[in-house]
Amino acid sequence: MFGRGSSITREQVLEALKDVQDPELHRSIVELDMVKDIVIGDGRVKVDALLTISGCPLRETIVESIKAKVAALPGVSAVDVNLGVMSQEQRQALIGKLRGGESAFKGPGSFLGPDSPTRVIAVASGKGGVGKSTVTVNLAAALARMGHKVGVLDADVYGFSIPKMLGVHGRPTLIDQMIIPLERDGIRVISMGFLLPDEDQAVIWRGPLLHKTLTTFIGEVHWGADLEYLLIDLPPGTGDVSLTIAQTLPQSYMLLVTTPQDAASQVARRAAKMAEKVNMEVVGVIENMSFFQPTAADAPVYIFGRGGGAKLARELAVPLLGEIPLDQTIREGGDAGRPIVLTHPDAPASVAFRAVAEQLRNTVPVPARA
Ligand SMILES: Nc1ncnc2c1ncn2[C@@H]1O[C@H](COP(=O)(O)OP(=O)(O)OP(=O)(O)O)[C@@H](O)[C@H]1O
Ligand SMILES: [Mg+2]
């Protein structure tokens, strides 16, 4: 049917398949050794591919992208895709490859490699309830909207609020011991809330187990080699957790959140001291709940006082990255799992969050991709 010159080769098919990514691992299926066999006959191409696990929730996506890429080659009349499942050995080899290619910062086996573009930013405050989680999700959403690859690690293992605030629920895929984050709005997310039998269940264990859970999150979660920003939502009272993070991800930055009150900035100062002790660089201060302004025509009301963020930033000699107003929509968005930055991009609070995200990426740039 086709002349010799137009007959398709195995190499051409393989080349086309390099553009097919595993949707969870964010790497080419060719690179991941997931293409087992290619059979070509008379314009018909049969691709045998191996899934990592049999229950792979995204198998249809993989099949469709294989078909689309191969069918686009000249001289291809039909494409069949046959899916198999990797053996335990093949899976281990794959995980080893992912670890090798994205080997640890210095810590015990993190998937975030020294050459990976990932910048880790831990969002901290001395005091609870100042808006760390709110800031984390809105900055993540802002960075994702700017086209960055973003992850959120909910390090508040007792009082996690990220699943609710981002509206992400479910169980992460486990590939042997590798955990694949859930994803929504282009944000990859991992939280203790995904691992408990019931999200409302209280987490009762302490101390060593806390350390273990966090090192598991840092060591076993496959964020993807292309991840640019990993935002970590810290629990209040940052002691143990910052220490664990600093030990396992030594190149991380700290972003301090405070309200304008003097007392709140005093506690934030303690968090900054902790950052210094564990060698984390404070990248800036965000003042949250800075003022309330019912409409643009009204004068701002400084409900929680004024100037705490600026004062703290001055003292620490770091930039004040933004002053986020009080806005009922922020709270509602948090409760509904839809960050204000996504639902009301023109609200003054969203504009402020985006400005912070822009400054962040200028201060902590990701290296240009090859
Ligand atoms: N600028 C704001 N305007 C209105 N509501 C806000 C604002 N910032 C945060 N909130 C609301 O305040 C509450 C506390 O915020 P959040 O949970 O983000 O604080 P946190 O510092 O993470 O708390 P915790 O210390 O308990 O982890 C939430 O209900 C949130 O929606
Ligand atoms: Mg929180």
Coordinates of C-alpha atoms and ligand atoms in Angstrom, one line a residue:
M1 CA 0.0 0.0 0.0
F2 CA 2.8 2.4 0.8
G3 CA 6.0 2.8 -1.2
R4 CA 9.2 1.8 0.4
G5 CA 10.2 5.4 1.0
S6 CA 7.2 6.1 3.1
S7 CA 7.2 3.0 5.2
I8 CA 7.4 3.8 8.9
T9 CA 10.3 2.7 11.1
R10 CA 10.5 1.7 14.7
E11 CA 12.8 4.6 15.3
Q12 CA 10.3 7.1 14.1
V13 CA 7.6 5.6 16.3
L14 CA 10.0 5.7 19.3
E15 CA 10.9 9.2 18.5
A16 CA 7.2 10.2 18.5
L17 CA 6.6 8.4 21.7
K18 CA 9.2 10.5 23.4
D19 CA 6.6 13.2 23.5
V20 CA 4.1 11.1 25.4
Q21 CA 4.4 11.8 29.1
D22 CA 3.3 9.6 32.0
P23 CA 0.7 12.0 33.4
E24 CA 1.6 11.2 37.0
L25 CA 5.4 10.9 36.7
H26 CA 5.7 13.9 34.3
R27 CA 8.4 12.1 32.3
S28 CA 8.4 10.6 28.8
I29 CA 7.2 7.0 28.6
V30 CA 10.3 6.2 26.5
E31 CA 12.6 7.6 29.2
L32 CA 10.8 5.6 31.8
D33 CA 11.2 2.3 29.8
M34 CA 7.5 2.0 29.6
V35 CA 7.5 1.1 25.8
K36 CA 8.0 -2.6 25.7
D37 CA 7.5 -3.4 22.0
I38 CA 6.6 -1.8 18.7
V39 CA 5.3 -3.9 15.8
I40 CA 4.8 -2.4 12.4
G41 CA 3.0 -4.0 9.5
D42 CA 1.5 -2.3 6.5
G43 CA 0.9 1.1 8.0
R44 CA -0.5 -0.5 11.2
V45 CA 1.5 0.2 14.3
K46 CA 1.1 -1.8 17.5
V47 CA 2.6 -0.4 20.7
D48 CA 3.0 -2.5 23.8
A49 CA 3.3 -0.3 26.8
L50 CA 3.8 -1.1 30.4
L51 CA 1.9 0.7 33.2
T52 CA 3.6 1.1 36.6
I53 CA 0.6 -0.4 38.4
S54 CA -2.5 -2.3 37.2
G55 CA -5.0 0.1 38.7
C56 CA -3.4 3.1 37.0
P57 CA -6.2 5.7 37.1
L58 CA -4.9 7.5 34.0
R59 CA -4.5 4.6 31.7
E60 CA -7.0 6.0 29.2
T61 CA -5.0 9.3 29.0
I62 CA -1.8 7.3 28.2
V63 CA -3.5 5.2 25.5
E64 CA -5.0 8.3 23.9
S65 CA -1.8 10.2 23.9
I66 CA 0.1 7.3 22.4
K67 CA -2.5 6.9 19.7
A68 CA -2.5 10.6 18.9
K69 CA 1.3 10.9 18.6
V70 CA 1.8 7.8 16.5
A71 CA -1.3 8.4 14.2
A72 CA 0.2 11.8 13.4
L73 CA 3.2 10.1 11.7
P74 CA 3.1 10.0 7.9
G75 CA 2.2 6.6 6.6
V76 CA 0.4 5.3 9.7
S77 CA -3.1 4.0 9.0
A78 CA -4.0 2.6 12.4
V79 CA -2.6 2.4 15.9
D80 CA -3.2 -0.3 18.5
V81 CA -2.1 0.1 22.0
N82 CA -1.7 -2.9 24.3
L83 CA -1.2 -2.2 27.9
G84 CA 0.7 -4.5 30.3
V85 CA 1.9 -4.0 33.8
M86 CA 5.5 -3.7 35.1
S87 CA 6.9 -6.5 37.2
Q88 CA 8.1 -5.7 40.6
E89 CA 11.7 -5.7 39.3
Q90 CA 10.8 -3.3 36.5
R91 CA 9.1 -1.0 38.9
Q92 CA 12.0 -1.0 41.3
A93 CA 14.3 -0.2 38.3
L94 CA 12.0 2.7 37.4
I95 CA 12.0 4.1 40.9
G96 CA 15.7 3.7 41.1
K97 CA 16.0 5.6 37.9
L98 CA 13.8 8.4 39.1
R99 CA 15.8 8.6 42.3
G100 CA 19.1 8.5 40.5
G101 CA 18.1 11.1 38.0
E102 CA 16.6 13.3 40.6
S103 CA 18.8 12.2 43.5
A104 CA 18.6 13.7 46.9
F105 CA 19.4 17.3 47.9
K106 CA 21.6 16.1 50.7
G107 CA 18.8 14.5 52.6
P108 CA 17.9 10.9 52.8
G109 CA 16.6 10.0 49.4
S110 CA 14.5 12.9 48.3
F111 CA 13.2 12.9 44.7
L112 CA 14.2 16.5 44.5
G113 CA 17.6 16.5 43.0
P114 CA 20.5 19.0 43.3
D115 CA 20.1 19.9 39.6
S116 CA 16.3 20.0 39.7
P117 CA 14.9 23.4 39.3
T118 CA 12.8 23.0 42.4
R119 CA 12.9 25.9 44.9
V120 CA 11.5 25.0 48.3
I121 CA 9.7 27.8 50.3
A122 CA 8.4 27.0 53.7
V123 CA 5.6 29.3 54.9
A124 CA 5.9 30.0 58.6
S125 CA 4.6 32.2 61.4
G126 CA 5.2 32.1 65.1
K127 CA 1.5 32.2 65.9
G128 CA -1.5 30.2 64.7
G129 CA -4.3 31.5 62.6
V130 CA -2.5 34.3 60.9
G131 CA -3.1 32.9 57.5
K132 CA -0.2 30.6 56.6
S133 CA -2.3 28.1 54.8
T134 CA -4.3 30.8 53.0
V135 CA -1.1 32.4 51.8
T136 CA 0.3 29.0 50.8
V137 CA -2.7 28.1 48.6
N138 CA -3.1 31.5 47.0
L139 CA 0.6 31.8 46.2
A140 CA 0.6 28.3 44.8
A141 CA -2.4 29.2 42.6
A142 CA -0.8 32.5 41.5
L143 CA 2.5 30.8 40.6
A144 CA 0.6 28.0 38.7
R145 CA -1.4 30.7 36.8
M146 CA 1.9 32.3 35.8
G147 CA 2.8 29.0 34.2
H148 CA 5.0 27.6 36.9
K149 CA 5.0 24.0 38.0
V150 CA 4.0 24.1 41.6
G151 CA 3.6 21.7 44.5
V152 CA 2.2 22.2 48.0
L153 CA 3.4 20.0 50.9
D154 CA 1.0 20.2 53.8
A155 CA 3.4 19.8 56.8
D156 CA 0.7 20.5 59.3
V157 CA 0.2 16.8 59.9
Y158 CA -2.1 17.3 63.0
G159 CA -4.2 20.3 61.8
F160 CA -4.0 19.9 58.1
S161 CA -6.2 22.4 56.2
I162 CA -4.7 22.2 52.6
P163 CA -7.1 19.5 51.2
K164 CA -10.1 21.6 52.2
M165 CA -8.6 24.9 51.0
L166 CA -7.6 23.6 47.6
G167 CA -10.6 21.3 47.3
V168 CA -8.4 18.3 46.8
H169 CA -9.5 15.0 48.1
G170 CA -8.8 11.3 47.5
R171 CA -5.9 8.9 47.8
P172 CA -2.5 9.4 46.1
T173 CA -1.4 6.7 43.8
L174 CA 1.3 4.5 45.4
I175 CA 3.8 2.9 43.2
D176 CA 5.5 0.5 45.6
Q177 CA 7.0 3.0 48.1
M178 CA 6.7 6.0 45.8
I179 CA 3.8 8.4 46.5
I180 CA 2.3 10.4 43.6
P181 CA 0.8 13.7 44.7
L182 CA -2.8 14.5 43.8
E183 CA -3.3 17.4 41.5
R184 CA -5.8 20.2 40.9
D185 CA -5.6 23.4 38.9
G186 CA -2.0 22.5 38.0
I187 CA -1.0 22.3 41.7
R188 CA 0.5 19.0 43.0
V189 CA -0.5 18.4 46.5
I190 CA 0.3 16.1 49.4
S191 CA -1.2 16.1 52.8
M192 CA -1.7 13.9 55.8
G193 CA -5.4 14.3 55.1
F194 CA -5.0 12.0 52.0
L195 CA -3.4 9.2 54.0
L196 CA -5.9 8.9 56.9
P197 CA -8.8 6.5 56.5
D198 CA -11.1 9.4 57.3
E199 CA -10.1 13.0 56.7
D200 CA -11.9 14.1 59.8
Q201 CA -9.9 11.7 62.0
A202 CA -7.6 13.3 64.5
V203 CA -4.0 12.5 64.3
I204 CA -2.9 11.5 67.7
W205 CA 0.7 10.4 67.5
R206 CA 3.6 12.6 68.3
G207 CA 7.3 13.3 68.2
P208 CA 9.2 10.7 66.4
L209 CA 6.2 9.8 64.2
L210 CA 5.8 13.4 63.2
H211 CA 9.4 13.4 62.1
K212 CA 8.9 10.1 60.3
T213 CA 5.8 11.3 58.4
L214 CA 7.5 14.4 57.2
T215 CA 10.6 12.6 56.1
T216 CA 8.3 10.2 54.3
F217 CA 6.6 13.1 52.6
I218 CA 9.9 14.6 51.6
G219 CA 11.7 11.3 50.8
E220 CA 9.0 9.3 49.1
V221 CA 6.8 11.8 47.3
H222 CA 7.6 12.0 43.6
W223 CA 7.0 15.6 42.8
G224 CA 8.4 15.4 39.3
A225 CA 11.7 16.6 38.1
D226 CA 10.1 19.5 36.4
L227 CA 8.6 21.0 39.7
E228 CA 9.7 24.6 40.0
Y229 CA 8.3 25.7 43.4
L230 CA 7.4 23.5 46.4
L231 CA 5.5 25.5 49.0
I232 CA 5.4 24.0 52.4
D233 CA 2.6 24.9 54.7
L234 CA 4.0 24.7 58.2
P235 CA 2.0 24.2 61.4
P236 CA 2.0 27.0 64.0
G237 CA 4.9 26.8 66.4
T238 CA 7.5 25.9 63.9
G239 CA 10.2 24.2 66.0
D240 CA 10.3 20.5 65.2
V241 CA 8.9 20.8 61.8
S242 CA 11.3 23.4 60.5
L243 CA 14.2 21.5 61.9
T244 CA 13.1 18.3 60.0
I245 CA 12.6 20.3 56.8
A246 CA 15.9 22.1 57.1
Q247 CA 17.7 18.8 57.7
T248 CA 16.1 17.0 54.8
L249 CA 15.8 19.9 52.4
P250 CA 18.8 22.0 53.2
Q251 CA 18.3 24.5 50.4
S252 CA 14.9 25.7 51.6
Y253 CA 13.7 29.3 52.2
M254 CA 11.3 30.6 54.8
L255 CA 8.5 33.0 54.1
L256 CA 7.2 34.7 57.2
V257 CA 3.5 35.5 57.6
T258 CA 2.4 38.0 60.3
T259 CA -0.7 40.1 61.1
P260 CA 0.0 43.8 61.7
Q261 CA -0.2 43.5 65.5
D262 CA 3.0 44.0 67.4
A263 CA 2.5 40.8 69.3
A264 CA 2.1 38.7 66.1
S265 CA 5.3 40.2 64.7
Q266 CA 7.1 39.4 67.9
V267 CA 6.3 35.8 67.6
A268 CA 7.2 35.8 63.9
R269 CA 10.5 37.2 65.0
R270 CA 11.0 34.0 67.0
A271 CA 10.3 31.9 63.9
A272 CA 12.9 34.0 62.1
K273 CA 15.4 33.1 64.8
M274 CA 14.6 29.5 64.4
A275 CA 15.2 29.8 60.6
E276 CA 18.6 31.3 61.3
K277 CA 19.5 28.5 63.7
V278 CA 18.6 25.9 61.1
N279 CA 20.2 27.8 58.3
M280 CA 17.1 28.6 56.3
E281 CA 17.2 32.0 54.6
V282 CA 14.2 34.2 55.3
V283 CA 13.0 35.3 51.8
G284 CA 10.6 38.0 53.0
V285 CA 7.6 38.9 55.1
I286 CA 3.9 38.9 54.2
E287 CA 1.6 40.9 56.3
N288 CA -1.9 39.4 56.2
M289 CA -5.2 40.9 57.4
S290 CA -3.6 44.2 57.0
F291 CA -6.7 46.3 56.6
F292 CA -10.4 46.2 55.7
Q293 CA -11.7 48.3 52.9
P294 CA -15.4 47.6 52.0
T295 CA -15.1 49.3 48.6
A296 CA -12.4 51.1 46.8
A297 CA -14.1 54.4 47.7
D298 CA -13.9 53.7 51.5
A299 CA -11.0 54.5 53.7
P300 CA -9.1 51.4 54.8
V301 CA -9.8 50.3 58.4
Y302 CA -6.8 49.0 60.3
I303 CA -8.6 46.4 62.4
F304 CA -5.5 44.6 63.7
G305 CA -3.2 47.7 63.9
R306 CA -0.8 48.9 61.4
G307 CA 2.8 48.5 60.4
G308 CA 3.8 45.2 62.1
G309 CA 4.9 43.5 58.8
A310 CA 7.0 46.5 57.7
K311 CA 8.6 46.7 61.1
L312 CA 9.4 43.0 61.2
A313 CA 10.8 43.1 57.6
R314 CA 13.0 46.1 58.5
E315 CA 14.4 44.4 61.6
L316 CA 15.2 41.2 59.7
A317 CA 16.5 43.2 56.7
V318 CA 14.3 41.3 54.3
P319 CA 11.7 42.7 51.9
L320 CA 8.0 43.2 52.9
L321 CA 6.5 41.2 50.0
G322 CA 3.0 42.3 50.4
E323 CA 0.1 43.5 52.6
I324 CA -3.0 41.3 52.1
P325 CA -6.3 42.9 53.0
L326 CA -9.1 41.2 55.0
D327 CA -11.6 40.0 52.6
Q328 CA -14.6 37.8 53.3
T329 CA -14.1 36.1 49.9
I330 CA -10.7 34.9 51.0
R331 CA -12.3 33.1 53.9
E332 CA -15.2 31.8 51.8
G333 CA -12.7 30.6 49.1
G334 CA -10.8 28.8 51.8
D335 CA -13.9 27.0 53.0
A336 CA -15.0 26.2 49.5
G337 CA -11.7 24.9 48.3
R338 CA -11.3 27.6 45.7
P339 CA -8.5 30.1 46.3
I340 CA -9.6 33.7 45.7
V341 CA -6.7 34.1 43.2
L342 CA -8.5 31.7 40.9
T343 CA -12.1 32.8 41.5
H344 CA -11.7 36.6 41.8
P345 CA -8.5 37.4 40.0
D346 CA -9.3 41.1 40.0
A347 CA -10.0 41.5 43.7
P348 CA -7.5 43.7 45.5
A349 CA -6.4 40.6 47.6
S350 CA -5.7 38.6 44.5
V351 CA -3.7 41.4 43.0
A352 CA -1.7 41.6 46.2
F353 CA -1.1 37.8 46.2
R354 CA 0.0 37.9 42.6
A355 CA 2.4 40.8 43.3
V356 CA 3.9 38.6 46.1
A357 CA 4.3 35.7 43.8
E358 CA 6.0 37.8 41.2
Q359 CA 8.5 39.2 43.8
L360 CA 9.1 35.6 45.1
R361 CA 10.0 34.3 41.7
N362 CA 12.3 37.3 41.2
T363 CA 14.0 36.7 44.5
V364 CA 14.1 32.9 44.2
P365 CA 14.3 32.4 40.5
V366 CA 14.2 28.9 38.9
P367 CA 17.1 28.1 36.7
A368 CA 16.4 28.4 33.0
R369 CA 15.6 25.0 31.4
A370 CA 18.0 23.5 28.9
Ligands
LIG1 N1 -6.9 38.1 54.5 C1 -7.9 37.3 55.0 N2 -9.1 37.8 54.9 C2 -10.2 37.0 55.4 N3 -10.0 35.8 56.0 C3 -8.8 35.4 56.1 C4 -7.6 36.1 55.6 N4 -6.5 35.3 55.8 C5 -6.9 34.2 56.4 N5 -8.3 34.2 56.6 C6 -9.1 33.2 57.2 O1 -8.6 33.0 58.6 C7 -8.7 31.7 59.0 C8 -7.3 31.2 59.4 O2 -6.4 31.2 58.2 P1 -5.4 30.1 58.0 O3 -6.0 28.8 58.3 O4 -4.8 30.3 56.6 O5 -4.3 30.4 59.1 P2 -3.1 29.5 59.5 O6 -2.0 30.5 59.9 O7 -2.7 28.5 58.5 O8 -3.7 28.8 60.8 P3 -3.0 27.5 61.6 O9 -2.0 28.2 62.4 O10 -4.2 27.0 62.4 O11 -2.5 26.6 60.6 C9 -9.2 30.9 57.8 O12 -10.6 30.7 58.0 C10 -9.0 31.8 56.6 O13 -9.9 31.6 55.6
MG2 MG -2.6 26.4 58.6

